[in-house]
Coordinates of C-alpha atoms and ligand atoms in Angstrom, one line a residue:
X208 CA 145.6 125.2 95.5
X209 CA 148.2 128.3 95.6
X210 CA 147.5 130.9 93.8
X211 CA 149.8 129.9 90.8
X212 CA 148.0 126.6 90.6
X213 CA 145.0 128.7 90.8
X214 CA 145.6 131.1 87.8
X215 CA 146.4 127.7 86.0
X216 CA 143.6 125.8 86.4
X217 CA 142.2 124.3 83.8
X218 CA 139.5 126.1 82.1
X219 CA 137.9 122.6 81.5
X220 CA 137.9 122.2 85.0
X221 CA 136.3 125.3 86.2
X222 CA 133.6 124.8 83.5
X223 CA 133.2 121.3 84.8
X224 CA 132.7 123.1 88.7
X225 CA 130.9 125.6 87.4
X226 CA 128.1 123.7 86.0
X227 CA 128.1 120.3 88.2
X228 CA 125.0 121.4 89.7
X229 CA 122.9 122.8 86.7
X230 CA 119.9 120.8 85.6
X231 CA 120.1 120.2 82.0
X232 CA 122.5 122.4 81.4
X233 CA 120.7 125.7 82.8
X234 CA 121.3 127.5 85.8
X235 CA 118.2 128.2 88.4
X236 CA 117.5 131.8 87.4
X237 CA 114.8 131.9 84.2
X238 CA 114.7 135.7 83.6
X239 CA 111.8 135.5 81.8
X240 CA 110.2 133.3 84.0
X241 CA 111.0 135.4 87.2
X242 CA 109.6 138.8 85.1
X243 CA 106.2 136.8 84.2
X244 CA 105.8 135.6 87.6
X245 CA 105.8 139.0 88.9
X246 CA 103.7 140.4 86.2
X247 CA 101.4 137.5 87.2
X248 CA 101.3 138.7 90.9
X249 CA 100.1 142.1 90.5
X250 CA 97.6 143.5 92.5
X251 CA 97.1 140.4 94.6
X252 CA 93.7 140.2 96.7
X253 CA 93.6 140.5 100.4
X254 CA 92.0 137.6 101.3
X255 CA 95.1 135.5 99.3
X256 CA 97.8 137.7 101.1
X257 CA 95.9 137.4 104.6
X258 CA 96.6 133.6 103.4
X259 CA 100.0 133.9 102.6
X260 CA 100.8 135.3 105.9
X261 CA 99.1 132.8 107.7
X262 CA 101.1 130.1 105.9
X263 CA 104.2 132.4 106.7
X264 CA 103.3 132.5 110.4
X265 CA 103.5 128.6 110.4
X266 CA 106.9 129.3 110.2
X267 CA 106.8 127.2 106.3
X268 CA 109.2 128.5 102.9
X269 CA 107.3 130.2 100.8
X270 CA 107.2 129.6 97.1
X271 CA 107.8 131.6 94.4
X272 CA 104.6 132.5 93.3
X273 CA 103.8 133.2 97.0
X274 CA 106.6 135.2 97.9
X275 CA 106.1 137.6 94.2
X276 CA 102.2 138.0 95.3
X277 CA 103.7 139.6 98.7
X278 CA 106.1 142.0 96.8
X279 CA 103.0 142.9 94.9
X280 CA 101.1 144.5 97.2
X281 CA 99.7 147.4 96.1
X282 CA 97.0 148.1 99.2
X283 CA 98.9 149.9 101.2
X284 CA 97.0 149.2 104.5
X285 CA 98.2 145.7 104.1
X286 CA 102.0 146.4 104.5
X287 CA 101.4 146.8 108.4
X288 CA 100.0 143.2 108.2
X289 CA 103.5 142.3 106.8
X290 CA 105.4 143.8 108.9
X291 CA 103.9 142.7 112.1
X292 CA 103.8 138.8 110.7
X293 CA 107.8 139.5 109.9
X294 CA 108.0 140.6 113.3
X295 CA 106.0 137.9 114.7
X296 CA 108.4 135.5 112.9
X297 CA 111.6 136.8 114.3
X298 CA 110.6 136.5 117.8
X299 CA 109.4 133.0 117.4
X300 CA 112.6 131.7 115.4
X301 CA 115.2 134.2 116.9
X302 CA 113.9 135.6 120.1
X303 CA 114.6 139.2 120.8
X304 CA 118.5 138.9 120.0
X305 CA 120.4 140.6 117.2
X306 CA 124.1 138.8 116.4
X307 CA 126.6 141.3 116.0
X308 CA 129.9 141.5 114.2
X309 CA 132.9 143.5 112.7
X310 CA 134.4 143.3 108.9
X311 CA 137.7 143.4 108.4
X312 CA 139.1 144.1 104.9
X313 CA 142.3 142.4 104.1
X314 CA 143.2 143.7 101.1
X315 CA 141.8 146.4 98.3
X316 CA 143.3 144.7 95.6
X317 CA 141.5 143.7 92.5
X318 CA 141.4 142.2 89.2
X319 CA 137.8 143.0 88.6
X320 CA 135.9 146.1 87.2
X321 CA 132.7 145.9 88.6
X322 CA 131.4 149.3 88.0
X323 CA 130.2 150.2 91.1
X324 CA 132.8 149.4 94.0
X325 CA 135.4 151.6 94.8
X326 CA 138.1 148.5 94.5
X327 CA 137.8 148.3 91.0
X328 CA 140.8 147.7 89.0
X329 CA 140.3 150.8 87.0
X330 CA 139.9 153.7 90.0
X331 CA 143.6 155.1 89.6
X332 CA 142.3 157.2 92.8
X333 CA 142.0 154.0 95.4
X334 CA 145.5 153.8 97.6
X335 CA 146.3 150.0 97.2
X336 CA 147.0 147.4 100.0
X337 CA 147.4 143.9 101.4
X338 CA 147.5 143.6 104.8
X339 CA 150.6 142.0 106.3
X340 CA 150.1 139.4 108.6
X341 CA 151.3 142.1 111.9
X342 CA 148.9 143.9 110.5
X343 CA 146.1 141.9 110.7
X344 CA 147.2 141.2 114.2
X345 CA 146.8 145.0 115.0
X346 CA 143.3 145.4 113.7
X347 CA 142.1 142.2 114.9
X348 CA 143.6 143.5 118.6
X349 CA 141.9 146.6 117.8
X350 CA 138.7 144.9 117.0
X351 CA 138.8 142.8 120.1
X352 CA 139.8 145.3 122.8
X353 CA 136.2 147.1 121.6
X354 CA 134.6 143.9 122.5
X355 CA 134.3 141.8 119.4
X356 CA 134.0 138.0 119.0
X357 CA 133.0 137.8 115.4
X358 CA 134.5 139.0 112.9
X359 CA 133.9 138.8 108.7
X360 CA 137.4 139.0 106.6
X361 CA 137.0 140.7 103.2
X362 CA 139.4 140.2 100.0
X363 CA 139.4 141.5 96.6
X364 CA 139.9 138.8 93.9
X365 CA 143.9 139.4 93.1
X366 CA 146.8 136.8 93.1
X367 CA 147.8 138.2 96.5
X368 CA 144.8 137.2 98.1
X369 CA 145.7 134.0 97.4
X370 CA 144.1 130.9 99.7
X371 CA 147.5 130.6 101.5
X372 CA 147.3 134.2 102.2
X373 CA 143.5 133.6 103.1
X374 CA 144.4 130.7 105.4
X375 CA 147.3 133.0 107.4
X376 CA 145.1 136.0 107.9
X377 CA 142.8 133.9 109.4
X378 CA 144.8 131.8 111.8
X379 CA 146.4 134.5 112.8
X380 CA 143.3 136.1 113.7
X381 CA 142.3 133.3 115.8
X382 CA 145.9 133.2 117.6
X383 CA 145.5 136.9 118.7
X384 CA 144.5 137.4 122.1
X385 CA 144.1 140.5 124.3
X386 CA 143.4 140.2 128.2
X387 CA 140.0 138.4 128.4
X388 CA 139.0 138.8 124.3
X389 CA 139.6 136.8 121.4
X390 CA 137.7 136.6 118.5
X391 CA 135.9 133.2 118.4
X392 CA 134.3 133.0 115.0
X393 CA 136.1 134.4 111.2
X394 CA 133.4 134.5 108.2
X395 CA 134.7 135.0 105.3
X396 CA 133.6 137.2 102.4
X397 CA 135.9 136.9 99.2
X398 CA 135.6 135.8 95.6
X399 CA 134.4 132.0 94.7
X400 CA 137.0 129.2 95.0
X401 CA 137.5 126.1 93.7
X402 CA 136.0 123.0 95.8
X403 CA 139.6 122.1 96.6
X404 CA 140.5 125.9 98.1
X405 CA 137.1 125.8 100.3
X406 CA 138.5 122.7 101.6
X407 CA 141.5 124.6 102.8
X408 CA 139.1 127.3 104.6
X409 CA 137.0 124.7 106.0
X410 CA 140.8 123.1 107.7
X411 CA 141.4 126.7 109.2
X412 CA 137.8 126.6 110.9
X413 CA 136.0 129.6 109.1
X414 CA 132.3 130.0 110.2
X415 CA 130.2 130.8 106.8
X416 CA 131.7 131.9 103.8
X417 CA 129.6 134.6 102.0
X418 CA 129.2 135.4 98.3
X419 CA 126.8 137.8 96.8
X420 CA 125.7 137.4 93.6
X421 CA 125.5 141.2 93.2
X422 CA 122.4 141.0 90.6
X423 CA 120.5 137.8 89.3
X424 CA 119.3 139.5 86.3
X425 CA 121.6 138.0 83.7
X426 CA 121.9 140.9 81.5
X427 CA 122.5 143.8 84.1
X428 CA 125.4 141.2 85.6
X429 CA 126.7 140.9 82.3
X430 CA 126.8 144.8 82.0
X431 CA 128.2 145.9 85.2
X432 CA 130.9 143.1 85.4
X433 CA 132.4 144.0 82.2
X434 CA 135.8 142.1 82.7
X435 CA 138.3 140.1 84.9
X436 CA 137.3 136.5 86.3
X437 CA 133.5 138.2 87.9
X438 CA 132.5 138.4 84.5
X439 CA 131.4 134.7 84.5
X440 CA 128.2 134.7 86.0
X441 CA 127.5 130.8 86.5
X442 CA 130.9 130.3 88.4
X443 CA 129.8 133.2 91.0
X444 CA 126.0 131.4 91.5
X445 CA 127.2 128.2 91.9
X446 CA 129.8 129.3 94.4
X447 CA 127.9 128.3 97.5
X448 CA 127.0 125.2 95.7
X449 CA 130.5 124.3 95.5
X450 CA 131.2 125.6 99.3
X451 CA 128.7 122.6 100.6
X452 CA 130.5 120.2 99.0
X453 CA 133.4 121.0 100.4
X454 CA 132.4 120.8 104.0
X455 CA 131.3 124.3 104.4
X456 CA 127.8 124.2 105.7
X457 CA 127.2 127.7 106.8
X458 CA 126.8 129.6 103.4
X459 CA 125.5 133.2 102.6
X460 CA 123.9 134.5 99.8
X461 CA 123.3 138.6 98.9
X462 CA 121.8 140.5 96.2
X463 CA 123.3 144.2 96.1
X464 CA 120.3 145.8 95.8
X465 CA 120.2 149.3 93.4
X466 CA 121.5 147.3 90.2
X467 CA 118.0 145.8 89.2
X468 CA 114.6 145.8 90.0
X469 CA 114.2 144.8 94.0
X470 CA 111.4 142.7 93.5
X471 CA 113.0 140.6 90.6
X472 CA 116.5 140.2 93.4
X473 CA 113.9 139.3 96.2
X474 CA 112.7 136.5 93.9
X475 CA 116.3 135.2 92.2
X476 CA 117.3 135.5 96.0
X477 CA 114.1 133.3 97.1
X478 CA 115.7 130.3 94.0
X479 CA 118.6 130.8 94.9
X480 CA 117.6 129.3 98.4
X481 CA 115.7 126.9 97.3
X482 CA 118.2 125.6 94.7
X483 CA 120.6 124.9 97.8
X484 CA 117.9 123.6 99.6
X485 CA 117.2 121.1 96.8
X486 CA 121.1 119.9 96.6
X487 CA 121.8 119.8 99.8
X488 CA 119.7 117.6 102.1
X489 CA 117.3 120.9 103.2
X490 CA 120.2 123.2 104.0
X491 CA 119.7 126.6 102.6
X492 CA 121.8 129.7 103.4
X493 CA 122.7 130.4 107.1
X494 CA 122.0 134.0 106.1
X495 CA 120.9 136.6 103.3
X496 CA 122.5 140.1 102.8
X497 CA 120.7 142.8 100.7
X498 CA 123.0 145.8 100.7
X499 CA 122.1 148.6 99.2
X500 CA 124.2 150.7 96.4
X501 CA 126.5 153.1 98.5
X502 CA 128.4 156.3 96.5
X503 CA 132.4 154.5 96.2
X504 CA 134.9 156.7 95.1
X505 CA 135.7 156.5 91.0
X506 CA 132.3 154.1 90.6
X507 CA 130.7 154.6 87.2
X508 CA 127.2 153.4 88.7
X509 CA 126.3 155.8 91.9
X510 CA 123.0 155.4 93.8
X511 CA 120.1 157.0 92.4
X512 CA 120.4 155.3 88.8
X513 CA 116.5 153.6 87.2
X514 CA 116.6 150.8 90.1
X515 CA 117.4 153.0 93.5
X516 CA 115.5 151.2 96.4
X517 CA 113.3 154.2 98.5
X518 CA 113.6 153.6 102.3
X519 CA 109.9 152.3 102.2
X520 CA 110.6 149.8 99.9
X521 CA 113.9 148.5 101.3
X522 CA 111.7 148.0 104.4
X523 CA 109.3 145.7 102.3
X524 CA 111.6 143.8 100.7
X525 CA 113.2 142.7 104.4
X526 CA 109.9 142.1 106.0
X527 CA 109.1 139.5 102.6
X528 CA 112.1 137.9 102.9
X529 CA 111.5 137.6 106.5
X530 CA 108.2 136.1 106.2
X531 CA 109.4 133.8 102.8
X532 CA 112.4 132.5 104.7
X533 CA 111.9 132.2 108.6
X534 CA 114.8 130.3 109.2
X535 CA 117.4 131.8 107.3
X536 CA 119.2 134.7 109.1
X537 CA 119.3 138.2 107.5
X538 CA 121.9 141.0 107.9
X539 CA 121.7 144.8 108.1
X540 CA 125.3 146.4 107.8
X541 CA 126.5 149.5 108.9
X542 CA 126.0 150.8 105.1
X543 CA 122.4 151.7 106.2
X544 CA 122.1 154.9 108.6
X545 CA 121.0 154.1 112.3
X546 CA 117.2 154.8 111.9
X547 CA 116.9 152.6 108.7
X548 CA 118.8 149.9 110.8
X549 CA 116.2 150.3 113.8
X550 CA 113.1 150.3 111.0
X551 CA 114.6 147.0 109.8
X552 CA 116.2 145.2 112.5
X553 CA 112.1 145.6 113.9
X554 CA 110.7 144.0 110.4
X555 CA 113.3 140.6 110.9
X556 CA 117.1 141.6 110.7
X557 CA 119.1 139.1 112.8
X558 CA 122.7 140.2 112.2
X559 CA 124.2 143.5 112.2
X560 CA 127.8 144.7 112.1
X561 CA 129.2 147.9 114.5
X562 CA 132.3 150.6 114.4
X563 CA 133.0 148.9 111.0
X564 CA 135.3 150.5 109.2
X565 CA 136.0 149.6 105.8
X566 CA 139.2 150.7 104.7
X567 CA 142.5 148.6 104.9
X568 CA 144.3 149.1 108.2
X569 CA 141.2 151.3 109.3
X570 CA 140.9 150.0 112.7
X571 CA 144.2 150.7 114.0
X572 CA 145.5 153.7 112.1
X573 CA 142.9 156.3 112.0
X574 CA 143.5 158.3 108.7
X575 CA 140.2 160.8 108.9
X576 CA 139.7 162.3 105.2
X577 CA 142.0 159.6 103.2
X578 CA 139.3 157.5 104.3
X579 CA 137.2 157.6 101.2
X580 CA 140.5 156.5 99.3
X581 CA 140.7 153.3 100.6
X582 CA 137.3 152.6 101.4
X583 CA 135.3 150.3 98.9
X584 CA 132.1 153.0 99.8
X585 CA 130.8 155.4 101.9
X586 CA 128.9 154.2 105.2
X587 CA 125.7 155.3 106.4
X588 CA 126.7 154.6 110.3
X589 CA 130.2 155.2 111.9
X590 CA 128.5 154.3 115.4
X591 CA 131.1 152.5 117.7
X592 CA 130.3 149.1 119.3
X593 CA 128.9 150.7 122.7
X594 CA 126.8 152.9 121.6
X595 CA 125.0 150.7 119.0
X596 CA 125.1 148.0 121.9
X597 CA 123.0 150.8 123.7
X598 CA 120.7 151.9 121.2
X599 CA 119.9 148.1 120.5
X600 CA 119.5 147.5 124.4
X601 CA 116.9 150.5 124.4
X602 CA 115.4 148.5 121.6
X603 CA 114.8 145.5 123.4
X604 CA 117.6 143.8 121.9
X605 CA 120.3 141.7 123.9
X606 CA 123.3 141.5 121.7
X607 CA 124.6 138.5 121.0
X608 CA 128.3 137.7 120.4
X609 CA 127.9 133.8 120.9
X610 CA 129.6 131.3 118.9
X611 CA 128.8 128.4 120.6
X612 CA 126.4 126.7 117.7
X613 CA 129.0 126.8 115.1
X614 CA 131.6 125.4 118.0
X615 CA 129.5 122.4 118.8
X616 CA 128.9 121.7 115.6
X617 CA 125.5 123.3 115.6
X618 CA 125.5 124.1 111.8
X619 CA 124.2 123.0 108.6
X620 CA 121.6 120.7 108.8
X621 CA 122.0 120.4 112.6
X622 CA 121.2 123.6 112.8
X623 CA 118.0 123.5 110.8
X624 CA 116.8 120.9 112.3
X625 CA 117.1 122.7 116.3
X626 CA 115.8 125.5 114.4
X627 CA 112.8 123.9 113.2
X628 CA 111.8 122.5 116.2
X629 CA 112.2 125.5 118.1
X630 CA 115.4 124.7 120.1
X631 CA 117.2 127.6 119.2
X632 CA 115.7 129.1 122.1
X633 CA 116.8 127.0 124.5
X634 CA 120.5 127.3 123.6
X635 CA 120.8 131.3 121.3
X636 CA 118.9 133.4 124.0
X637 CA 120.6 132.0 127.2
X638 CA 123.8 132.0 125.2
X639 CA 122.9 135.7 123.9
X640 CA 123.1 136.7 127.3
X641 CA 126.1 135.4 128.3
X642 CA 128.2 136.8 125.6
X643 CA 126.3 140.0 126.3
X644 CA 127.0 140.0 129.9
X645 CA 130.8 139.4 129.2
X646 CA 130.2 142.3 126.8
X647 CA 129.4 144.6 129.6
X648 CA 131.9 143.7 132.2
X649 CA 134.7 143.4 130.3
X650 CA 134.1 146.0 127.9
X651 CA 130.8 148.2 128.3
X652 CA 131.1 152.2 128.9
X653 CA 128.4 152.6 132.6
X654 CA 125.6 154.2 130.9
X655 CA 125.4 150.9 128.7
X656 CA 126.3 148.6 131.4
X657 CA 123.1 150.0 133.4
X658 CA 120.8 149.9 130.5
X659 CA 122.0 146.0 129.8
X660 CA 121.8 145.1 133.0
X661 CA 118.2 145.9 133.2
X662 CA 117.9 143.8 129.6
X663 CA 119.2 140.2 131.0
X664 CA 116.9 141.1 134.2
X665 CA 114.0 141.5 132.3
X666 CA 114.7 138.7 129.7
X667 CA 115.7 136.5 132.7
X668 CA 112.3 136.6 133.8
X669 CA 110.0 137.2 130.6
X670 CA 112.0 134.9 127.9
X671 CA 114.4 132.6 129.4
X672 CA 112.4 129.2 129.9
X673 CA 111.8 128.9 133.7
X674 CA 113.9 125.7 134.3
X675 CA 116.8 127.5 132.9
X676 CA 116.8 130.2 134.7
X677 CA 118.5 129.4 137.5
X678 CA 121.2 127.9 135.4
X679 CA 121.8 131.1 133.6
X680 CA 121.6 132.7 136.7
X681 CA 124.8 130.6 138.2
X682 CA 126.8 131.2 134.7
X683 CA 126.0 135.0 135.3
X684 CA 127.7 134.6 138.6
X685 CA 131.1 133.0 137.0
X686 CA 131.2 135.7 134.2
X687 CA 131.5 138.4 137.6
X688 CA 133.9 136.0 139.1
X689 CA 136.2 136.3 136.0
X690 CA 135.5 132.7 134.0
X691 CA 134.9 133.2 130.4
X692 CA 133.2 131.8 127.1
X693 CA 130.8 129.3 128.5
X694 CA 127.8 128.4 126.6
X695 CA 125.0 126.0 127.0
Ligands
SAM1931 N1 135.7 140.9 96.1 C1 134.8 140.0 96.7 C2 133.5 140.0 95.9 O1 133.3 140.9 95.1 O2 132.7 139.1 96.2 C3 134.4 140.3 98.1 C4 134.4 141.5 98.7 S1 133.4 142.8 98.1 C5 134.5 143.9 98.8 C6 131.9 142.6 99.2 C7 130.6 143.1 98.7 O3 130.6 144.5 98.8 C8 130.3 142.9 97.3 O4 129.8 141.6 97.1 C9 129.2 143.9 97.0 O5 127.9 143.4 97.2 C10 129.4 145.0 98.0 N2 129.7 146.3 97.4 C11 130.5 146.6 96.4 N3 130.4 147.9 96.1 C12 129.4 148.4 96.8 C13 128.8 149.7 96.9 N4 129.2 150.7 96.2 N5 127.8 149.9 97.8 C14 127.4 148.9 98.6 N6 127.9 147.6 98.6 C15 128.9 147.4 97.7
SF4_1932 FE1 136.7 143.7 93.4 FE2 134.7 142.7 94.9 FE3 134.9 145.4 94.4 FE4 134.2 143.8 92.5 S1 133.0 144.1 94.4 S2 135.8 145.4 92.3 S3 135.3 141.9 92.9 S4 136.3 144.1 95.6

């Protein structure tokens, strides 16, 4: 559909996309139920948390109730006991692997006026553009001569971020090549399409397409989407809803955390889930994303209003929805600073971007202090690629650039199912460290090539499963001798 079509569509058929997947007429989010259940959960006993965990450990979904008598937790000697079952899960669903990426903002155009991003229609101050498609070539050469093979595109919702515009960024993105680097897998973060326009992003082969539903809380949505087509609350939840159908099987939810309580976005977050789950064969989201508010540049709502998330409980909130979703991946961005990354990357994060930079054209023009002009918000790191690929190495951490699963088809319910059963290990951590040792010989600075060398060493003989070590070993060999992008 172009973006004519688009502005034409039928209201009658937008309400009929919009509410396809309601039960009786309601979407999945009960305010009042989701308040009551938490009021239920407080002050939880330890013996029914040390429960919980233990069902959490079994690598299960939690249920609601379950999940709100974790956020509940008022003993603080128990939290520990959280955290180290959040841990525990991570290593036995993930291994110790973090999958890293890049954004890349298209455009900062926008129709809407949500009242805390910097893109808002109404912030006179934000310098406005759309990316021509040379353009995108130049930041996606930028992105890849650091070393990136994954890369999220952002869009505002605006006629000029049409789907045909979409579709050309993103082919040309996947035409650009620099010496040995490409980038091998586009995500997508825009505004919800029609089923028919998803179609069209599934054709171009985008990995997940990500949509946030900001807040569940009806009323605080309603409030801090005032106008423009963001306003419409149903058509933004069942957005992912409408991305299965059409083909899309990697989805990704997000609550912006800051707008409402925490506890009450863990829990619409936890439905939301399930609610996927429930329509589509047992496939929830691929990942979660709980960024937290950020100061943006002529933003009526700044950090630090009634529902500000404190470091500690930001660290809570990951490790719950670690231990209520263990196979659902969940990504830190570059929004956090670098010790609130390590804290949570340690408590279950899977994904995490590097050297992001979020203003349009950012990556291969550097304009300093016009930055916060055409940035959507502030970040809390402005690390670049090698050194967060150290830090993460120091960690423990190989990181992983592979984008083999979504390649051979390992997605959707294909990839639940390898999850469950614990093949992910077999293929994501030998895989991990052959994009990582690409990473270092094509693009690493020494000091992190030593320290990552050391890594695959140590993970070749404490993780990798013995009979595939000396496979790995013989793929290490043809990444030295110049071969690239192989995969198990
Ligand atoms: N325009 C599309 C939309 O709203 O879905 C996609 C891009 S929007 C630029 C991506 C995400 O940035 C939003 O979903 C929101 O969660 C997040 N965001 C907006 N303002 C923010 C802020 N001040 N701090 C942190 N994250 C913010
Ligand atoms: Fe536009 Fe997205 Fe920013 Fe809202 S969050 S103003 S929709 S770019």
């Amino acid at each position: 559909m172009n973006a004519l079509s688009q502005a034409l569509m039928p209201s009658f058929f937008k309400e009929q996309e919009a509410r396809r997947y309601m039960d009786s007429d309601r979407d999945f989010i009960d305010d009042g139920w989701i308040e009551h259940l938490l009021e239920q959960s407080r002050h939880p006993d330890r013996s029914r948390i040390r429960e919980i965990l233990a069902r959490a450990l079994s690598l299960v979904r939690l249920e609601p109730a379950e999940t709100a008598a974790l956020l509940q937790i008022d003993d603080a000697d128990l939290w520990p006991e959280v955290f180290e079952t959040a841990r525990e899960i991570k290593n036995k669903v993930y291994g110790p692997r973090i999958v890293t990426f890049a954004p890349l903002y298209c455009s900062n155009l926008c129709t809407n006026s949500c009242l805390y991003c910097g893109f808002r229609r109404e912030n006179g101050s934000a310098s406005r553009r759309r990316l021509s498609i040379d353009e995108v070539r130049r930041e996606t050469e930028a992105l890849v001569q650091q070393g990136h093979k994954r890369l999220v595109v952002v869009y505002g919702e605006h006629p000029t971020s049409s789907i045909d515009y979409q579709c050309e960024t993103i082919e040309a993105i996947y035409k650009t090549r620099v010496g040995h680097g490409e980038i091998r897998r586009v995500n997508v973060n825009a505004a919800p399409l029609s089923i028919s326009d998803y179609r069209r992003l599934k054709e171009v082969g985008i990995g997940t397409f990500q949509v946030f539903q900001e807040t569940y809380h009806h009323e605080t949505y309603r409030k801090v989407h005032p106008r423009g087509k963001k306003a419409d609350y149903d058509w933004r939840l069942y957005a992912l809803h409408r991305a299965q159908e059409a083909g899309i099987d990697d989805v990704a939810i997000g609550a912006l955390f800051g707008l409402y309580d925490w506890r009450f976005e863990v829990i619409g977050l936890l439905l939301h889930a399930i609610d996927l789950e429930r329509k589509f064969g047992g496939v929830g989201p691929h990942t979660i994303s709980f960024p937290r508010l950020e100061p943006a540049a002529g933003a009526p709502i700044q950090p630090g209003a009634a529902h500000a998330v404190s470091d500690e409980d930001f660290k809570r909130l990951v490790a719950v929805l670690r231990c209520s979703v263990p196979y659902t991946g969940l990504i830190i961005t570059a929004r956090e600073p670098a010790e609130i990354r390590r804290d949570v990357i340690n408590v279950g994060c899977t994904q995490t971007d590097a050297s992001s930079r979020i203003g349009i054209g950012a990556y291969a023009e550097d304009y300093g202090e016009q930055q916060s002009r055409r940035q959507q918000f502030m970040l809390g790191d402005t690390r670049d690629l090698d050194e967060v690929v150290r830090d993460l190495a120091e960690m423990g951490y190989l990181t992983s650039f592979c984008t083999a699963g979504y390649r051979c088809g390992r997605t959707g319910v294909h990839f639940m199912s390898l999850a469950r059963s614990g093949n992910v290990h077999r293929f994501c951590i030998p895989n991990a460290i052959l994009t990582f040792k690409e990473y270092l010989v094509d693009f690493a600075s020494d000091e992190t090539r030593a320290v990552g060398e050391k890594l695959i060493e140590k993970h070749i003989r404490e993780t990798v499963l013995q009979p595939l070590r000396p496979h790995v070993r013989k793929r290490l060999a043809e990444i030295e001798n110049g071969k690239r992008d192989i995969w198990f």
